[in-house]
Amino acid sequence: MSVGEGELVQLIEPGRVHRRVYTDPAIFDLEMARIFGTAWIYVGHESQVKNPGDYFCTRIGRKPVIMVRGPDGEVRVIHNQCAHRGAMVVALEQGNAPEFQCCYHGWTYHLDGRLKAVPLQHGYPREFDPADPKTSMLQVPRVESYRGFVFASEAPDGPDLTDSLGYMATSLDDMVDRAPDGEIEVAGGVFKHTYDGNWKLYFENLCDAAHPLFTHRSSIEAAQQQSDAAHSDGTGEIALRQMRQNGAPYSFWESQVGIWTYPNGHSFLGDYHDDAKLVAAMNDPTFRDYRGALEAKKGKARTDEVLAVRRWNSTIYPNISFMSQFQQLRVVHPIAVDRTVVHAYTFRLKGAPERMFRNAISFANTVNGTGSLVLTDDLEIYNRIGIGLASEGTEWLQVGRGFTSDVPDAHGGRRGKNSTSEVYIRNMLDAWLAYMTNGRAAQAAA
Amino acid sequence: MKRALRRDRHPPKPAPAPREKFPPLDLARCERFLMHEARLLDDARFDDWLALFTEDAWYWIPTEPDQQSPFDTVSLIYDDRRLLETRVRRLASPRIYSQEPPSRTSRMIGNVTQEETSTDGFVCTVRSKFMVLENRRDSQRLFGGTAHHRLVQLDGKVLIAWKRVDLLNCDAPLDGILVPL
Ligand code: FES
Ligand SMILES: [Fe+2]
């Protein structure tokens, strides 16, 4: 079943969205073609493929792809599909290879995907041309890196990456600028979590300032009641501070945090921490050392500038959510209309004290861990939305909070009067509709 | 490569009491202890489970099969004592929505061996294999793998100084883990 453009436009109204957007398999298929098949999709970070031959396997939408650094030093993204009879060629998640070889009949490929050798080639018809670019592990047509973050687009033409990022590039800057040596690297492993619900639910939750106080009550209260006299090796200390901070009252979210949105579905939530350990605080020894390292490399004025950027989660639509203060980045992999997998990574700030990284790991375990006291309740929410929507109760989902009080902002943006505005969801739905109608129905929900 | 099963940061405390009053930690006692722990967890007696741990214990489920440290790589669970207390308190909360309805678990433990035993026999590392069936809402999950317990005997009581649980599917996409494994 296909979904007509007229129908798509009717699914989004000012301040509300039809539940089909989250439940209809035909819409999901269209999303894979029109959003994940055209937009700039984050595939990985250059530090995951440092040397020629290094590769990292991931997905663009549902398509398995390989990010690989060629002998020329160039990072490319190629489809993980053999040109012979379609087998997945590279089976390990990451590694290093001089070339790729399919284990079915031994077709061999250069690292840029071009066919290198075919056993028993004499048996193929005369028209078979191994040099034909179509007979290769096809390259994703456009690949661009922004300060080490590698994005790929399946659309042969379109806006370039920096145009598409717009002002949100500053959130990626914020990730990198915090490194005293000016570089970050993926380190510390990966979390993979999964839920039975639509991929969009993840982004709609990550900047949701109205939910922590409610959804995370069990961990907030358990943390508030925890005695700090109990032994900690530092892990529990970071975790407890984060959980207690989630208990900030509504008045705090309403008055002090802020939410900003930008074209193409991007947005960020303001920092909501006033805890002396989780923010730039001179009385924390680790942070003092870190600040010292930054000042030594960048000077005091620049350091002040870097640390003055105070953002919590940033969303680059349609597939990453990241935060700079503890160097986290989550990649959302849509599997089916009601199934999603999220991979959560941590970065090391080069030149920062090792303790910073250790704190980032503790923080990752707290907010992104599969067994975390916080994330488990978010996963429960995604699953419950999945189940709830199947009831086919209320047709229209309300995303109108803040609708009448949002205000225009610089850089083509729009921000909530306060952080509990659902403006970031409306902004993503605007982008959704624009992608889904190939740009013809932009801004319907604005 | 041999797995790092202990960290130097928390050498087990020497038992203060006159030890000769109590029998050392032989395999049979270790086995009985593991059964007891599993039963507490299956019965959702989490406070009693917490009471099995020493004051500076840690509890660890790595994300990687040969993970060397909980400090340089993320973990499905890595709790120091303070966080473990919070975890257990949360499990009793009426507002723990991810346990509404609660999970039910059923555990089997086997292949128990004593890997390292102190010369006086009051501190040892016990290796075991486990399977945990977990049922919640409409689905049942199966966890399995290898557990290492560092057991110490203090005043005749067996306690856990640390516990490491290596899940066979530690690096697979997983939905939330609520009930300790
Ligand atoms: S399918 Fe790859 S060589 Fe035949
Ligand atoms: Fe949350």
CSV table of N, CA and C in Angstrom, one decimal, chain A residues 364-418:
chain,number,residue,atom,x,y,z
A,364,ALA,N,27.6,7.6,31.3
A,364,ALA,CA,27.0,6.8,30.2
A,364,ALA,C,26.2,5.6,30.8
A,365,ASN,N,26.8,5.0,31.8
A,365,ASN,CA,26.1,3.9,32.5
A,365,ASN,C,24.8,4.3,33.1
A,366,THR,N,24.8,5.6,33.6
A,366,THR,CA,23.7,6.1,34.3
A,366,THR,C,22.5,6.4,33.3
A,367,VAL,N,22.8,7.1,32.2
A,367,VAL,CA,21.7,7.5,31.3
A,367,VAL,C,21.5,6.7,30.1
A,368,ASN,N,22.5,6.0,29.7
A,368,ASN,CA,22.4,5.2,28.5
A,368,ASN,C,22.5,3.7,28.7
A,369,GLY,N,22.8,3.3,29.9
A,369,GLY,CA,23.0,1.9,30.2
A,369,GLY,C,21.7,1.0,30.1
A,370,THR,N,21.9,-0.2,29.6
A,370,THR,CA,20.8,-1.1,29.5
A,370,THR,C,20.2,-1.4,30.9
A,371,GLY,N,21.1,-1.5,31.9
A,371,GLY,CA,20.7,-1.8,33.2
A,371,GLY,C,20.6,-0.5,34.1
A,372,SER,N,20.6,0.6,33.5
A,372,SER,CA,20.6,1.9,34.3
A,372,SER,C,19.3,2.1,35.0
A,373,LEU,N,19.4,2.9,36.1
A,373,LEU,CA,18.2,3.2,36.9
A,373,LEU,C,17.3,4.2,36.2
A,374,VAL,N,17.8,4.8,35.1
A,374,VAL,CA,17.1,5.9,34.5
A,374,VAL,C,16.6,5.4,33.1
A,375,LEU,N,17.5,5.0,32.3
A,375,LEU,CA,17.1,4.6,30.9
A,375,LEU,C,16.0,3.5,30.9
A,376,THR,N,16.0,2.6,31.9
A,376,THR,CA,15.0,1.5,31.9
A,376,THR,C,13.6,2.1,31.9
A,377,ASP,N,13.4,3.2,32.6
A,377,ASP,CA,12.1,3.8,32.6
A,377,ASP,C,11.7,4.5,31.3
A,378,ASP,N,12.7,5.0,30.6
A,378,ASP,CA,12.5,5.6,29.2
A,378,ASP,C,12.1,4.5,28.3
A,379,LEU,N,12.9,3.4,28.3
A,379,LEU,CA,12.5,2.2,27.4
A,379,LEU,C,11.1,1.8,27.7
A,380,GLU,N,10.7,1.8,29.0
A,380,GLU,CA,9.4,1.4,29.3
A,380,GLU,C,8.3,2.3,28.6
A,381,ILE,N,8.7,3.6,28.6
A,381,ILE,CA,7.8,4.5,28.0
A,381,ILE,C,7.6,4.2,26.5
A,382,TYR,N,8.8,4.0,25.8
A,382,TYR,CA,8.7,3.7,24.4
A,382,TYR,C,7.8,2.5,24.1
A,383,ASN,N,8.1,1.4,24.9
A,383,ASN,CA,7.3,0.2,24.8
A,383,ASN,C,5.8,0.5,25.0
A,384,ARG,N,5.5,1.3,26.0
A,384,ARG,CA,4.1,1.6,26.4
A,384,ARG,C,3.5,2.4,25.3
A,385,ILE,N,4.2,3.3,24.6
A,385,ILE,CA,3.6,4.0,23.5
A,385,ILE,C,3.3,3.1,22.4
A,386,GLY,N,4.3,2.1,22.2
A,386,GLY,CA,4.1,1.1,21.1
A,386,GLY,C,2.8,0.4,21.4
A,387,ILE,N,2.6,-0.1,22.6
A,387,ILE,CA,1.4,-0.8,22.9
A,387,ILE,C,0.1,0.1,22.9
A,388,GLY,N,0.3,1.2,23.5
A,388,GLY,CA,-0.9,2.2,23.6
A,388,GLY,C,-1.4,2.5,22.2
A,389,LEU,N,-0.5,2.9,21.3
A,389,LEU,CA,-1.0,3.3,20.0
A,389,LEU,C,-1.7,2.2,19.3
A,390,ALA,N,-1.4,0.9,19.6
A,390,ALA,CA,-2.0,-0.2,18.9
A,390,ALA,C,-3.5,-0.3,19.3
A,391,SER,N,-3.9,0.4,20.4
A,391,SER,CA,-5.3,0.3,20.9
A,391,SER,C,-6.2,1.1,19.9
A,392,GLU,N,-5.6,1.9,19.1
A,392,GLU,CA,-6.4,2.7,18.2
A,392,GLU,C,-7.5,3.5,18.9
A,393,GLY,N,-7.1,4.0,20.0
A,393,GLY,CA,-8.0,4.9,20.8
A,393,GLY,C,-7.9,6.3,20.1
A,394,THR,N,-7.6,7.3,20.9
A,394,THR,CA,-7.5,8.7,20.4
A,394,THR,C,-6.7,8.7,19.1
A,395,GLU,N,-7.3,9.3,18.1
A,395,GLU,CA,-6.6,9.3,16.8
A,395,GLU,C,-5.5,10.3,16.7
A,396,TRP,N,-5.7,11.5,17.4
A,396,TRP,CA,-4.7,12.5,17.2
A,396,TRP,C,-3.8,12.6,18.5
A,397,LEU,N,-2.5,12.7,18.3
A,397,LEU,CA,-1.6,12.8,19.5
A,397,LEU,C,-1.3,14.3,19.6
A,398,GLN,N,-1.3,14.8,20.9
A,398,GLN,CA,-1.2,16.2,21.2
A,398,GLN,C,0.3,16.6,21.3
A,399,VAL,N,0.7,17.4,20.5
A,399,VAL,CA,2.1,17.9,20.6
A,399,VAL,C,2.1,19.5,20.6
A,400,GLY,N,1.0,20.0,21.2
A,400,GLY,CA,0.8,21.5,21.1
A,400,GLY,C,1.3,22.3,22.2
A,401,ARG,N,2.0,21.6,23.2
A,401,ARG,CA,2.4,22.4,24.4
A,401,ARG,C,3.4,23.5,23.9
A,402,GLY,N,3.1,24.7,24.3
A,402,GLY,CA,3.9,25.9,24.0
A,402,GLY,C,3.6,26.5,22.6
A,403,PHE,N,2.6,25.9,21.9
A,403,PHE,CA,2.3,26.3,20.6
A,403,PHE,C,2.1,27.8,20.4
A,404,THR,N,1.4,28.4,21.4
A,404,THR,CA,1.0,29.8,21.3
A,404,THR,C,2.1,30.7,21.9
A,405,SER,N,3.1,30.1,22.6
A,405,SER,CA,4.0,31.0,23.2
A,405,SER,C,5.4,30.8,22.6
A,406,ASP,N,5.7,29.9,21.7
A,406,ASP,CA,7.0,29.8,21.0
A,406,ASP,C,7.3,31.1,20.3
A,407,VAL,N,8.6,31.4,20.2
A,407,VAL,CA,9.0,32.6,19.6
A,407,VAL,C,10.1,32.4,18.6
A,408,PRO,N,10.1,33.2,17.5
A,408,PRO,CA,11.2,33.0,16.5
A,408,PRO,C,12.5,33.3,17.2
A,409,ASP,N,13.6,32.7,16.6
A,409,ASP,CA,14.9,32.9,17.2
A,409,ASP,C,15.9,33.1,16.0
A,410,ALA,N,17.1,33.5,16.3
A,410,ALA,CA,18.1,33.7,15.3
A,410,ALA,C,18.4,32.4,14.5
A,411,HIS,N,19.0,32.6,13.4
A,411,HIS,CA,19.5,31.4,12.5
A,411,HIS,C,18.3,30.6,12.0
A,412,GLY,N,17.2,31.3,11.8
A,412,GLY,CA,16.0,30.6,11.2
A,412,GLY,C,15.3,29.7,12.2
A,413,GLY,N,15.7,29.9,13.5
A,413,GLY,CA,15.2,29.0,14.5
A,413,GLY,C,13.9,29.5,15.2
A,414,ARG,N,13.4,28.7,16.1
A,414,ARG,CA,12.2,28.9,16.8
A,414,ARG,C,12.5,28.3,18.2
A,415,ARG,N,12.2,29.1,19.3
A,415,ARG,CA,12.4,28.5,20.6
A,415,ARG,C,11.2,28.5,21.4
A,416,GLY,N,11.2,27.6,22.4
A,416,GLY,CA,10.1,27.6,23.3
A,416,GLY,C,10.2,28.7,24.3
A,417,LYS,N,9.1,29.2,24.8
A,417,LYS,CA,9.2,30.2,25.8
A,417,LYS,C,9.9,29.6,27.1
A,418,ASN,N,9.6,28.3,27.3
A,418,ASN,CA,10.4,27.6,28.3
A,418,ASN,C,10.6,26.2,27.8
